[in-house]
Every structure is written in structure tokens, then in C-alpha cells.
Amino acid sequence: MDATEIDHLRRKHRAFFHSGKTLPLEFRLQQIAKLCEAVKSRETAILAALRKDLNKPVVEAYGGELGVFFEELKLIRKKLSSWMRPKRVPTPVAHFLASSHLYPEPLGTVLIIAPWNYPFQLVISPLLGAIAAGNTVVLKPSELAPATSAVIEELVKSTFDPDYVACVQGGVEVTTNLLSAPWDHVFFTGSPAVGKIVMQAAAKHLTPVTLELGGKSPCLIDTGVPIKLTARRIAWGKFFNAGQTCIAPDYVLVPKNMREELLASLKEVLVEFYGEDPEKSADYGRIINERHFSRLTKLMEGASVYCGGQTNPEQRYLAPTILSPVEWSDPVMQDEIFGPILPVLEYEDLEEAISQIQAHPKPLSLYFFSKDTAKQEAVLKRVSFGGGCINDTLMHLANPHLPFGGVGNSGMGRYHGKYSFEAFSHYKSVLNKSFLVDIPLRYQPYKGKDGLVKRLFSA
Ligand code: NAD
């Protein structure tokens, strides 16, 4: 699509939005029901597309894509009418006689841009939130997951009025054209580097953005934890979707005297998960494309491979790999890994580990394994990160009552459940004044009113 065609599409969406059709609760619930049916009736096609793009096992496709969407859908259907109601807030006595309310209103025409790693969920969950909040939506799925993007396009075309929800396919050129239009909101999921491009383009129109980005999410281990269980939860979170998860544990920080035991447990767990040869396992994913495959294999060059490291370029197979020992200056510690390579670093005391995390950009997630509540509190208070878990990995994303989003370099804004409704809404502040009473204090002339005004507004 060129810039002219995109502008034409946006104008149609604007007209649809201004018609007021998206405002009633009934309309929104109807569209949500249509979306739900459309997804359910295409479940087989969606699962097949995810298998084709990423060799995604059904359990991972359900757990990480469809299941997350259905959970959120149930919550939104149940709560939408209450979220849409104006919220009364207190009014100071100086405003007598008045009431104050927040009126949620849709932002308008929304553009949603998605990445390839959860190519279904990262399109459909923001779409659900945007529809619930009463917006029109243009979706731009990832060109790097073509099978899933094709299912999404077909689903959108056969479910929605194209002036209300449309799907535009394409890569950098099309996304650049989309970003040049004055949308009312841009919701972007992807890398911090492209997030900067999106924000710059949006700034030209003062379009607000939600940026769901990535980064290096640490797994911090304390002494005294059950090692095997810790290793199992870390390995599961890391190698789910072959490590191509924005909130995957990027690296592990373990006390020096526990490193050997952790490494042995991780190795054991990997055999339990995938057998002696993970390439033969139906439960292990593949790398999305050749570019990412060669980027990842380069990260292993010269590194100390504790286990894994095998590759098959034809299949874009990269074995679950543990690296140790690893230094902060190693290539694998410079950027988000976004693949099945897990560096394990050691530390002497917790204070040192906290300082090392603080010295790097704020991560999207942090996972702290500890039985000590004082240490849990200390880490939560002192380290800034988007969201995370104590004694687990990834699971915070699967609770629709927890907002999901980054901080600093890992993003801005948050969504899921009620927070999706809020992300795609503006809360209009309105003070409603009665005609019954009219205190003359505020009117000119002000002579003789100084003292009373000061008393009324003193702290
Ligand atoms: P990406 O930033 O390369 O691409 C994301 C989208 O932006 C795609 O639709 C792509 O077409 C478009 N795009 C790419 N380059 C562009 C450019 N120069 N100008 C305009 N648009 C452009 O990200 P990716 O490789 O698809 O996904 C991986 C990244 O996404 C990782 O950093 C990961 O952590 C992050 N991610 C974050 C979340 C989250 O929820 N926070 C979820 C998944 C992935």
C-alpha cells in the first residue's frame, strides 16, 4: 500500500469513527463476539500457521497465543459495561455545588503494528482492547510470519467492515507509509530500535504511542532455593518458543558456589523436556528465519558452551544451549538474545548482582528466585523492570488482571484486561456545576476577598 492508499483508508476509518457507530456497548460486544467466533472457527488454521512459521507446538500455541486471548476476552466481556461507565471522583467544597466525573472515550483511529514471535496473540490482543474501547483499527502483522499473517488477514476481511477494522500487509516500506499518517494512537510491539523510529514518526503528528519493546531480562537466583525446580522453571521460560519470547529469561545470575549444581540441573531438565536429541522433539521450536539463525550462531562463536550448541541450518534448528562461564563483556551479553541461548553468570553477593542489573537498561522482565521475603522486597524496591515473577518465569503475562508493559528502554504504556481498555481510551475530566447555588467569592471585584480565598485554599 502506498501513502495515498493509506491516507484514503485512514479517512474512511475516521468517517466510520465519527459516525458514532463504535460508541454503544452493544456494538462493541457484538464485534467482540464476532471476533471470538472468528478465532474459534479458525483454530485449526491458526495452529497450523504457527507450526509452519515457528514450528510452534500446540501446547505453546495455546498457552502463549490463543489461551492468553481467550482469558482476556472472558474478562473484557464480563467487565466492559462497568469500565465504560463514567467514574465519579470527589469534588472539593470550594466548588459547591458541583460533581466531577471521568468519562472514558475512545481515542479514534488506531494503528497496531506487530512482531513475528507471537504473531497471532500480539495482533489479536491489542485488537480486542482497541475494539472494546470503541476505536477503529488498522492492523499491520509481521511480514516475517507469513502463514499466520495470512490467516489474520482472511479473518479480518471476513469478520469486519473494512472501514472499521482493516489488515494491511507489508514490511518496512508499508510500515513507514502507515506511520506517516496522523493516527489517533499507534500501538507498537517490537524492538527498541524500531520503537524509536515509530516514536519519531508519531511525534510529527503528536500521536500518542504505546511501545511494547524488549531487552535483556535477568533471572536472578538467591541461595537456598530448590535448584532442580528453579532450573525447570527457568529452562521452560527460556526455551518456550525456542527462546523467541520478549519476556524470556535472557541470562542467569547465580551465586558462585551454586553455579555447578545449577548447570547440571539445567542440563538434566533439558533432557527431560526434549530427550537426548531435541532436534527430534515435536515440542521444540525453530528460529524464524536465516538472518536470526546466523545472528544467533555468531553469538556462540568462541563462547564456552556448557551444553547444546548443535545446529542444522536447513531446519533453522538451534539446540537449547547453555553458556558458562560468561563475562559481561562477551558478545552474548551486549544485546537481547531472542533465541535459545542461555548465558549463566556467577556473582559473589546479592548487592553486586543488583548493581550489575542496575548498570544496564531497564529490562522488560525480571525473575527472582528466593525464599527470603526481605530479599524479595529489596529486589522489587531497588530494581526497575516492566513486570516479572518471584520464583517463576513468564507467568505474569498470563494473568489478565496484571498490566503488561515495559519501562524505560523496554517500553512505555501497558495493556491486557482493563489496562487494554485504558490504553485505548482517553479519560475526559468533567466538572458539572449546578445552577442552584452561585457563591460570588470568585467574581471581580476582588477587593476584600484576599483573606477568605487564602483560608479556603491553604494547605
Ligand atoms: P521489529 O522491531 O524488527 O519489527 C516489529 C514490526 O515493525 C514489524 O511489523 C516490522 O514490519 C516493523 N518494522 C521493522 N523495521 C521497521 C522500520 N525500519 N520502520 C518501520 N517499521 C519497521 O521486531 P521483531 O524482530 O519483529 O520482534 C522482536 C522484538 O520485539 C524483540 O526486541 C522483542 O523483545 C520485541 N517484542 C516485544 C514484545 C512485548 O510485548 N514487549 C513482544 C514480542 C516481541
Short mmCIF file of C-alpha atoms and ligand atoms in Angstrom, two decimals:
data_model
loop_
_atom_site.label_atom_id
_atom_site.label_comp_id
_atom_site.label_asym_id
_atom_site.label_seq_id
_atom_site.Cartn_x
_atom_site.Cartn_y
_atom_site.Cartn_z
CA MET A 1 0.00 0.00 0.00
CA ASP A 2 1.37 3.43 -0.88
CA ALA A 3 0.93 6.61 1.17
CA THR A 4 -2.10 7.77 -0.87
CA GLU A 5 -3.95 4.48 -0.44
CA ILE A 6 -3.17 4.53 3.28
CA ASP A 7 -4.45 8.07 3.61
CA HIS A 8 -7.65 7.02 1.85
CA LEU A 9 -8.06 4.09 4.27
CA ARG A 10 -7.43 6.31 7.29
CA ARG A 11 -10.03 8.84 6.11
CA LYS A 12 -12.60 6.07 5.78
CA HIS A 13 -11.77 4.89 9.29
CA ARG A 14 -12.08 8.43 10.56
CA ALA A 15 -15.51 8.78 8.95
CA PHE A 16 -16.61 5.46 10.46
CA PHE A 17 -15.41 6.59 13.88
CA HIS A 18 -17.10 9.99 13.62
CA SER A 19 -20.39 8.33 12.67
CA GLY A 20 -20.57 7.27 16.34
CA LYS A 21 -21.24 3.61 15.46
CA THR A 22 -18.45 2.33 17.72
CA LEU A 23 -19.74 4.14 20.82
CA PRO A 24 -22.58 1.91 22.15
CA LEU A 25 -21.78 -1.02 24.43
CA GLU A 26 -23.99 -3.30 22.27
CA PHE A 27 -21.94 -2.58 19.14
CA ARG A 28 -18.65 -3.29 20.92
CA LEU A 29 -19.91 -6.53 22.48
CA GLN A 30 -21.27 -7.62 19.09
CA GLN A 31 -17.88 -7.06 17.43
CA ILE A 32 -16.09 -8.85 20.29
CA ALA A 33 -18.48 -11.82 19.86
CA LYS A 34 -17.74 -11.84 16.12
CA LEU A 35 -14.02 -11.78 16.82
CA CYS A 36 -14.36 -14.64 19.30
CA GLU A 37 -16.31 -16.78 16.82
CA ALA A 38 -13.88 -15.95 14.01
CA VAL A 39 -10.91 -17.08 16.11
CA LYS A 40 -12.65 -20.23 17.39
CA SER A 41 -13.73 -21.31 13.92
CA ARG A 42 -10.17 -20.87 12.61
CA GLU A 43 -8.40 -22.58 15.47
CA THR A 44 -7.04 -25.39 13.29
CA ALA A 45 -5.80 -22.94 10.64
CA ILE A 46 -4.18 -20.72 13.28
CA LEU A 47 -2.39 -23.66 14.93
CA ALA A 48 -1.20 -24.94 11.53
CA ALA A 49 0.10 -21.48 10.57
CA LEU A 50 2.02 -21.16 13.86
CA ARG A 51 3.51 -24.61 13.30
CA LYS A 52 4.55 -23.52 9.79
CA ASP A 53 6.08 -20.19 10.81
CA LEU A 54 7.79 -21.23 14.05
CA ASN A 55 7.23 -24.99 14.44
CA LYS A 56 5.16 -23.95 17.45
CA PRO A 57 3.86 -26.97 19.42
CA VAL A 58 0.10 -26.94 20.12
CA VAL A 59 0.63 -26.53 23.90
CA GLU A 60 2.83 -23.46 23.31
CA ALA A 61 0.47 -22.05 20.68
CA TYR A 62 -2.42 -22.46 23.09
CA GLY A 63 -0.54 -21.31 26.18
CA GLY A 64 1.18 -18.33 24.57
CA GLU A 65 -1.26 -17.22 21.89
CA LEU A 66 -4.87 -18.47 21.88
CA GLY A 67 -5.21 -19.12 25.62
CA VAL A 68 -3.96 -15.64 26.57
CA PHE A 69 -6.50 -14.14 24.14
CA PHE A 70 -9.46 -16.24 25.42
CA GLU A 71 -8.68 -15.42 29.07
CA GLU A 72 -8.64 -11.72 28.29
CA LEU A 73 -11.77 -11.99 26.18
CA LYS A 74 -13.77 -13.53 29.07
CA LEU A 75 -12.71 -10.73 31.40
CA ILE A 76 -13.46 -7.95 28.90
CA ARG A 77 -16.93 -9.32 28.06
CA LYS A 78 -17.79 -9.50 31.75
CA LYS A 79 -16.46 -6.11 32.77
CA LEU A 80 -16.77 -3.84 29.73
CA SER A 81 -20.07 -2.21 30.71
CA SER A 82 -18.67 -1.19 34.11
CA TRP A 83 -15.41 0.09 32.60
CA MET A 84 -17.38 2.23 30.12
CA ARG A 85 -19.42 3.94 32.86
CA PRO A 86 -18.30 7.44 33.93
CA LYS A 87 -16.42 7.32 37.26
CA ARG A 88 -17.38 9.80 39.94
CA VAL A 89 -14.46 11.46 41.74
CA PRO A 90 -14.53 13.76 44.81
CA THR A 91 -15.13 17.50 44.34
CA PRO A 92 -13.55 19.95 46.87
CA VAL A 93 -16.01 22.02 48.90
CA ALA A 94 -14.79 25.23 47.23
CA HIS A 95 -16.69 24.10 44.11
CA PHE A 96 -20.04 23.84 45.92
CA LEU A 97 -22.47 22.80 44.28
CA ALA A 98 -20.83 20.54 41.69
CA SER A 99 -19.97 16.93 40.86
CA SER A 100 -16.95 15.59 38.95
CA HIS A 101 -16.62 12.59 36.67
CA LEU A 102 -14.16 10.84 34.37
CA TYR A 103 -15.74 9.91 31.04
CA PRO A 104 -13.85 7.22 29.13
CA GLU A 105 -13.90 7.91 25.38
CA PRO A 106 -12.25 6.01 22.51
CA LEU A 107 -9.09 7.56 21.06
CA GLY A 108 -10.36 7.21 17.47
CA THR A 109 -8.39 5.63 14.64
CA VAL A 110 -5.75 3.25 15.92
CA LEU A 111 -2.77 1.67 14.16
CA ILE A 112 -1.42 -1.63 15.59
CA ILE A 113 1.99 -2.91 14.44
CA ALA A 114 3.07 -6.41 15.49
CA PRO A 115 6.23 -8.57 15.54
CA TRP A 116 6.70 -12.20 14.45
CA ASN A 117 7.39 -14.15 17.64
CA TYR A 118 3.80 -14.41 18.90
CA PRO A 119 2.40 -13.37 15.55
CA PHE A 120 -1.22 -14.12 16.40
CA GLN A 121 -1.57 -13.02 20.02
CA LEU A 122 0.35 -9.77 19.56
CA VAL A 123 -2.11 -8.70 16.85
CA ILE A 124 -5.33 -10.05 18.29
CA SER A 125 -4.96 -8.99 21.96
CA PRO A 126 -4.35 -5.31 21.17
CA LEU A 127 -7.18 -5.52 18.60
CA LEU A 128 -9.53 -6.81 21.30
CA GLY A 129 -8.59 -3.94 23.62
CA ALA A 130 -8.95 -1.33 20.89
CA ILE A 131 -12.40 -2.63 19.86
CA ALA A 132 -13.54 -2.82 23.49
CA ALA A 133 -12.57 0.83 23.95
CA GLY A 134 -14.57 1.82 20.82
CA ASN A 135 -11.86 2.56 18.26
CA THR A 136 -11.45 1.72 14.59
CA VAL A 137 -8.31 -0.33 13.90
CA VAL A 138 -5.73 -0.86 11.16
CA LEU A 139 -3.55 -3.91 11.81
CA LYS A 140 -0.07 -4.45 10.41
CA PRO A 141 1.03 -8.03 11.22
CA SER A 142 4.64 -9.14 10.79
CA GLU A 143 5.89 -9.93 7.30
CA LEU A 144 8.26 -12.46 8.91
CA ALA A 145 5.46 -14.83 9.98
CA PRO A 146 3.66 -15.02 6.60
CA ALA A 147 1.43 -18.05 7.29
CA THR A 148 -0.03 -16.55 10.48
CA SER A 149 -0.33 -13.09 8.90
CA ALA A 150 -2.32 -14.59 6.01
CA VAL A 151 -4.79 -16.23 8.44
CA ILE A 152 -5.16 -12.92 10.29
CA GLU A 153 -5.87 -11.05 7.04
CA GLU A 154 -8.52 -13.56 5.97
CA LEU A 155 -10.08 -13.50 9.46
CA VAL A 156 -10.28 -9.69 9.49
CA LYS A 157 -11.65 -9.46 5.94
CA SER A 158 -14.44 -11.95 6.55
CA THR A 159 -15.40 -10.63 10.00
CA PHE A 160 -15.33 -6.84 9.97
CA ASP A 161 -16.42 -3.87 7.88
CA PRO A 162 -13.10 -2.77 6.23
CA ASP A 163 -13.80 0.83 7.25
CA TYR A 164 -13.85 -0.34 10.87
CA VAL A 165 -11.09 -2.98 11.12
CA ALA A 166 -8.61 -3.49 8.28
CA CYS A 167 -5.43 -5.52 7.86
CA VAL A 168 -2.51 -4.15 5.85
CA GLN A 169 0.35 -6.48 4.93
CA GLY A 170 3.93 -5.40 4.28
CA GLY A 171 7.43 -4.76 5.60
CA VAL A 172 9.44 -1.64 6.33
CA GLU A 173 8.20 0.37 3.33
CA VAL A 174 4.50 -0.17 4.06
CA THR A 175 5.00 0.39 7.81
CA THR A 176 6.82 3.64 7.04
CA ASN A 177 3.86 4.75 4.91
CA LEU A 178 1.43 3.77 7.65
CA LEU A 179 3.45 5.70 10.20
CA SER A 180 3.39 8.85 8.10
CA ALA A 181 -0.41 9.18 8.57
CA PRO A 182 -1.94 11.10 11.51
CA TRP A 183 -3.50 8.24 13.54
CA ASP A 184 -5.06 8.93 16.92
CA HIS A 185 -2.88 6.27 18.52
CA VAL A 186 -0.08 3.92 17.47
CA PHE A 187 0.32 0.66 19.38
CA PHE A 188 3.69 -0.90 18.52
CA THR A 189 5.21 -4.20 19.64
CA GLY A 190 8.79 -4.86 18.53
CA SER A 191 12.40 -3.97 19.14
CA PRO A 192 13.63 -0.85 20.97
CA ALA A 193 15.45 0.22 17.75
CA VAL A 194 12.26 0.26 15.65
CA GLY A 195 10.35 1.66 18.67
CA LYS A 196 12.48 4.81 18.32
CA ILE A 197 11.56 5.07 14.62
CA VAL A 198 7.87 4.67 15.48
CA MET A 199 8.01 7.32 18.18
CA GLN A 200 9.81 9.76 15.91
CA ALA A 201 7.23 9.29 13.15
CA ALA A 202 4.34 9.65 15.62
CA ALA A 203 5.87 12.82 17.08
CA LYS A 204 5.31 14.62 13.75
CA HIS A 205 1.55 14.45 14.41
CA LEU A 206 1.77 14.44 18.21
CA THR A 207 0.22 10.98 18.01
CA PRO A 208 0.45 9.17 21.34
CA VAL A 209 2.17 5.78 21.31
CA THR A 210 2.23 2.58 23.28
CA LEU A 211 5.61 0.90 22.85
CA GLU A 212 5.86 -2.74 23.87
CA LEU A 213 9.58 -3.41 23.44
CA GLY A 214 12.19 -5.91 24.59
CA GLY A 215 15.58 -6.10 26.28
CA LYS A 216 17.74 -8.37 28.39
CA SER A 217 15.53 -9.83 31.13
CA PRO A 218 17.59 -11.23 34.02
CA CYS A 219 16.96 -14.35 36.09
CA LEU A 220 18.44 -13.74 39.50
CA ILE A 221 18.95 -16.72 41.81
CA ASP A 222 19.41 -16.47 45.55
CA THR A 223 20.99 -19.07 47.83
CA GLY A 224 18.70 -21.62 49.49
CA VAL A 225 16.28 -22.25 46.61
CA PRO A 226 15.36 -25.74 45.36
CA ILE A 227 17.80 -25.97 42.46
CA LYS A 228 16.09 -28.57 40.29
CA LEU A 229 12.71 -26.82 40.42
CA THR A 230 14.37 -23.45 39.78
CA ALA A 231 16.22 -24.93 36.79
CA ARG A 232 12.97 -26.41 35.43
CA ARG A 233 11.09 -23.11 35.63
CA ILE A 234 13.96 -21.17 34.07
CA ALA A 235 14.52 -23.68 31.25
CA TRP A 236 10.79 -23.76 30.50
CA GLY A 237 10.59 -19.95 30.26
CA LYS A 238 13.79 -19.71 28.24
CA PHE A 239 13.21 -22.45 25.67
CA PHE A 240 9.45 -21.93 25.19
CA ASN A 241 9.11 -20.83 21.53
CA ALA A 242 12.87 -21.58 21.17
CA GLY A 243 13.76 -18.54 23.26
CA GLN A 244 11.98 -16.13 20.92
CA THR A 245 9.89 -14.54 23.66
CA CYS A 246 10.16 -10.87 24.61
CA ILE A 247 9.99 -11.77 28.32
CA ALA A 248 12.18 -14.90 28.10
CA PRO A 249 14.94 -15.07 30.72
CA ASP A 250 17.84 -13.59 28.77
CA TYR A 251 20.58 -14.58 31.22
CA VAL A 252 21.00 -16.13 34.66
CA LEU A 253 22.89 -14.69 37.63
CA VAL A 254 23.69 -17.41 40.15
CA PRO A 255 25.75 -17.39 43.39
CA LYS A 256 29.27 -18.62 42.64
CA ASN A 257 29.00 -21.67 44.91
CA MET A 258 25.76 -22.82 43.21
CA ARG A 259 26.83 -22.48 39.58
CA GLU A 260 27.92 -26.09 39.01
CA GLU A 261 24.79 -27.53 40.61
CA LEU A 262 22.53 -25.21 38.58
CA LEU A 263 24.29 -26.06 35.33
CA ALA A 264 23.96 -29.79 35.97
CA SER A 265 20.25 -29.36 36.80
CA LEU A 266 19.59 -27.28 33.68
CA LYS A 267 21.24 -29.96 31.55
CA GLU A 268 19.19 -32.70 33.22
CA VAL A 269 15.95 -30.75 32.77
CA LEU A 270 16.63 -30.21 29.06
CA VAL A 271 16.93 -33.97 28.55
CA GLU A 272 13.65 -34.44 30.47
CA PHE A 273 11.94 -31.84 28.25
CA TYR A 274 13.28 -32.69 24.81
CA GLY A 275 15.07 -36.08 25.07
CA GLU A 276 18.71 -36.71 24.13
CA ASP A 277 18.25 -35.09 20.70
CA PRO A 278 15.99 -32.00 20.84
CA GLU A 279 16.02 -31.80 17.02
CA LYS A 280 13.75 -34.85 17.01
CA SER A 281 11.40 -33.44 19.63
CA ALA A 282 7.96 -32.28 18.44
CA ASP A 283 7.96 -29.90 21.41
CA TYR A 284 10.83 -27.68 20.34
CA GLY A 285 10.53 -24.67 18.01
CA ARG A 286 12.66 -23.35 15.17
CA ILE A 287 14.33 -20.00 14.50
CA ILE A 288 12.10 -17.69 12.48
CA ASN A 289 14.46 -17.02 9.54
CA GLU A 290 18.03 -17.26 8.26
CA ARG A 291 19.01 -13.77 9.38
CA HIS A 292 18.14 -14.51 13.00
CA PHE A 293 19.64 -18.02 12.71
CA SER A 294 23.03 -16.66 11.63
CA ARG A 295 22.86 -13.83 14.21
CA LEU A 296 22.37 -16.43 16.94
CA THR A 297 25.04 -18.87 15.76
CA LYS A 298 27.54 -15.96 15.67
CA LEU A 299 26.83 -15.32 19.36
CA MET A 300 28.13 -18.82 20.15
CA GLU A 301 31.45 -18.36 18.30
CA GLY A 302 34.29 -18.51 20.84
CA ALA A 303 31.84 -18.88 23.74
CA SER A 304 32.09 -21.59 26.43
CA VAL A 305 29.26 -23.95 25.53
CA TYR A 306 28.28 -25.98 28.61
CA CYS A 307 25.64 -27.97 26.72
CA GLY A 308 23.80 -27.76 23.39
CA GLY A 309 25.27 -25.66 20.59
CA GLN A 310 24.29 -28.06 17.78
CA THR A 311 22.73 -26.53 14.67
CA ASN A 312 21.02 -27.57 11.47
CA PRO A 313 20.84 -24.58 9.11
CA GLU A 314 18.39 -26.26 6.71
CA GLN A 315 15.86 -26.64 9.52
CA ARG A 316 16.92 -23.39 11.21
CA TYR A 317 17.39 -25.65 14.26
CA LEU A 318 19.47 -24.41 17.13
CA ALA A 319 19.71 -26.74 20.13
CA PRO A 320 18.79 -25.45 23.59
CA THR A 321 22.18 -24.07 24.58
CA ILE A 322 23.71 -23.14 27.93
CA LEU A 323 26.81 -20.96 28.00
CA SER A 324 29.07 -20.79 31.06
CA PRO A 325 31.35 -19.26 32.21
CA VAL A 326 30.32 -15.95 30.64
CA GLU A 327 31.67 -12.41 31.17
CA TRP A 328 29.64 -9.20 30.94
CA SER A 329 31.91 -8.11 28.09
CA ASP A 330 31.09 -11.20 25.93
CA PRO A 331 29.14 -10.61 22.67
CA VAL A 332 26.16 -12.58 24.03
CA MET A 333 25.75 -10.04 26.86
CA GLN A 334 25.59 -6.96 24.63
CA ASP A 335 22.02 -7.17 23.20
CA GLU A 336 18.79 -9.05 23.74
CA ILE A 337 19.50 -12.67 22.69
CA PHE A 338 15.99 -13.56 21.49
CA GLY A 339 16.85 -17.21 20.86
CA PRO A 340 17.62 -20.49 22.68
CA ILE A 341 20.99 -19.48 24.17
CA LEU A 342 21.17 -19.08 27.95
CA PRO A 343 24.30 -17.50 29.46
CA VAL A 344 24.86 -18.36 33.12
CA LEU A 345 26.96 -15.80 35.04
CA GLU A 346 28.07 -16.05 38.64
CA TYR A 347 28.08 -13.44 41.40
CA GLU A 348 29.59 -13.18 44.88
CA ASP A 349 26.86 -11.29 46.78
CA LEU A 350 23.38 -10.06 46.01
CA GLU A 351 24.34 -6.40 46.25
CA GLU A 352 26.85 -6.90 43.42
CA ALA A 353 24.21 -8.65 41.28
CA ILE A 354 21.71 -5.82 41.85
CA SER A 355 24.32 -3.23 40.84
CA GLN A 356 25.10 -5.16 37.65
CA ILE A 357 21.43 -5.23 36.64
CA GLN A 358 21.04 -1.54 37.53
CA ALA A 359 24.03 -0.67 35.33
CA HIS A 360 22.11 -1.88 32.24
CA PRO A 361 18.94 -0.54 30.55
CA LYS A 362 15.71 -1.26 32.44
CA PRO A 363 14.58 -4.76 31.41
CA LEU A 364 11.08 -5.81 30.31
CA SER A 365 11.05 -8.58 32.94
CA LEU A 366 12.96 -9.79 35.95
CA TYR A 367 12.71 -13.17 37.63
CA PHE A 368 13.96 -13.52 41.19
CA PHE A 369 14.25 -16.97 42.73
CA SER A 370 14.43 -16.65 46.50
CA LYS A 371 12.69 -17.90 49.64
CA ASP A 372 13.76 -14.85 51.61
CA THR A 373 10.93 -12.29 51.72
CA ALA A 374 13.25 -9.46 52.84
CA LYS A 375 15.46 -10.05 49.80
CA GLN A 376 12.39 -10.33 47.55
CA GLU A 377 11.23 -6.94 48.80
CA ALA A 378 14.69 -5.42 48.37
CA VAL A 379 14.95 -6.56 44.75
CA LEU A 380 11.42 -5.39 43.94
CA LYS A 381 12.08 -1.98 45.50
CA ARG A 382 15.52 -1.35 44.06
CA VAL A 383 15.45 -2.76 40.54
CA SER A 384 13.24 -1.15 37.90
CA PHE A 385 11.67 -3.51 35.32
CA GLY A 386 8.39 -3.83 33.40
CA GLY A 387 6.97 -6.86 35.24
CA GLY A 388 8.05 -10.30 36.32
CA CYS A 389 7.76 -13.15 38.77
CA ILE A 390 9.12 -14.31 42.07
CA ASN A 391 10.15 -17.97 41.77
CA ASP A 392 8.77 -18.43 38.24
CA THR A 393 9.16 -17.16 34.68
CA LEU A 394 6.74 -15.77 32.02
CA MET A 395 3.59 -16.43 34.05
CA HIS A 396 2.86 -12.79 34.92
CA LEU A 397 1.88 -12.30 31.26
CA ALA A 398 -0.85 -14.92 31.53
CA ASN A 399 -2.78 -13.11 34.28
CA PRO A 400 -5.14 -10.61 32.60
CA HIS A 401 -5.51 -8.75 35.91
CA LEU A 402 -1.83 -7.74 35.75
CA PRO A 403 -0.97 -4.93 33.32
CA PHE A 404 1.75 -5.84 30.84
CA GLY A 405 4.36 -3.38 29.60
CA GLY A 406 7.92 -2.15 29.84
CA VAL A 407 9.69 0.79 31.45
CA GLY A 408 12.48 2.96 30.03
CA ASN A 409 14.25 1.11 27.23
CA SER A 410 11.77 -1.79 27.40
CA GLY A 411 8.77 0.36 26.51
CA MET A 412 6.05 2.74 27.60
CA GLY A 413 2.37 2.16 28.30
CA ARG A 414 0.69 -1.06 29.41
CA TYR A 415 -2.19 -3.30 28.41
CA HIS A 416 -4.11 -6.57 28.97
CA GLY A 417 -7.60 -6.78 30.50
CA LYS A 418 -8.78 -3.50 31.99
CA TYR A 419 -5.44 -1.91 31.16
CA SER A 420 -6.08 -2.55 27.45
CA PHE A 421 -9.34 -0.66 27.75
CA GLU A 422 -7.46 2.17 29.43
CA ALA A 423 -4.61 2.10 26.88
CA PHE A 424 -7.07 2.74 24.05
CA SER A 425 -9.24 5.27 25.94
CA HIS A 426 -8.97 8.89 26.92
CA TYR A 427 -10.48 9.81 30.27
CA LYS A 428 -12.28 13.10 29.83
CA SER A 429 -12.38 15.11 33.08
CA VAL A 430 -15.69 16.95 33.55
CA LEU A 431 -16.90 19.13 36.39
CA ASN A 432 -20.67 19.55 36.34
CA LYS A 433 -21.86 22.69 38.14
CA SER A 434 -25.36 23.28 39.45
CA PHE A 435 -27.34 26.46 38.69
CA LEU A 436 -28.89 26.32 42.18
CA VAL A 437 -26.04 27.95 44.08
CA ASP A 438 -23.62 30.69 42.96
CA ILE A 439 -21.08 31.84 45.53
CA PRO A 440 -19.87 35.32 44.47
CA LEU A 441 -16.40 34.98 46.04
CA ARG A 442 -14.64 34.19 42.72
CA TYR A 443 -16.07 37.15 40.79
CA GLN A 444 -14.48 40.56 40.39
CA PRO A 445 -14.17 42.98 42.08
CA TYR A 446 -11.71 41.08 44.32
CA LYS A 447 -11.41 43.82 46.94
CA GLY A 448 -11.69 42.41 50.48
CA LYS A 449 -11.64 38.77 49.35
CA ASP A 450 -7.89 38.02 49.72
CA GLY A 451 -8.07 36.65 53.28
CA LEU A 452 -11.04 34.39 52.62
CA VAL A 453 -9.52 32.96 49.42
CA LYS A 454 -6.24 32.28 51.25
CA ARG A 455 -8.07 30.48 54.08
CA LEU A 456 -10.13 28.45 51.62
CA PHE A 457 -7.14 27.23 49.63
CA SER A 458 -4.48 26.96 52.35
CA ALA A 459 -2.55 23.67 52.72
P1 NAD B 1 10.95 -5.39 14.83
O1 NAD B 1 11.04 -4.16 15.66
O2 NAD B 1 12.03 -5.67 13.86
O3 NAD B 1 9.59 -5.39 13.96
C1 NAD B 1 8.31 -5.13 14.54
C2 NAD B 1 7.40 -4.53 13.46
O4 NAD B 1 7.97 -3.32 12.98
C3 NAD B 1 7.17 -5.43 12.25
O5 NAD B 1 5.78 -5.39 11.93
C4 NAD B 1 8.01 -4.79 11.16
O6 NAD B 1 7.41 -4.90 9.89
C5 NAD B 1 8.09 -3.33 11.56
N1 NAD B 1 9.38 -2.72 11.21
C6 NAD B 1 10.61 -3.31 11.21
N2 NAD B 1 11.56 -2.42 10.85
C7 NAD B 1 10.93 -1.26 10.63
C8 NAD B 1 11.38 0.05 10.23
N3 NAD B 1 12.66 0.32 9.99
N4 NAD B 1 10.45 1.03 10.10
C9 NAD B 1 9.15 0.78 10.34
N5 NAD B 1 8.68 -0.44 10.72
C10 NAD B 1 9.54 -1.44 10.86
O7 NAD B 1 10.76 -6.57 15.88
P2 NAD B 1 10.70 -8.12 15.58
O8 NAD B 1 12.03 -8.61 15.12
O9 NAD B 1 9.50 -8.43 14.76
O10 NAD B 1 10.42 -8.66 17.07
C11 NAD B 1 11.44 -8.83 18.00
C12 NAD B 1 11.48 -7.72 19.03
O11 NAD B 1 10.20 -7.46 19.53
C13 NAD B 1 12.33 -8.10 20.24
O12 NAD B 1 13.07 -6.99 20.67
C14 NAD B 1 11.29 -8.45 21.29
O13 NAD B 1 11.72 -8.34 22.62
C15 NAD B 1 10.21 -7.48 20.95
N6 NAD B 1 8.93 -7.95 21.44
C16 NAD B 1 8.32 -7.28 22.45
C17 NAD B 1 7.13 -7.75 22.95
C18 NAD B 1 6.41 -7.06 24.08
O14 NAD B 1 5.24 -7.37 24.29
N7 NAD B 1 7.03 -6.14 24.79
C19 NAD B 1 6.53 -8.88 22.40
C20 NAD B 1 7.19 -9.52 21.36
C21 NAD B 1 8.38 -9.05 20.88
#
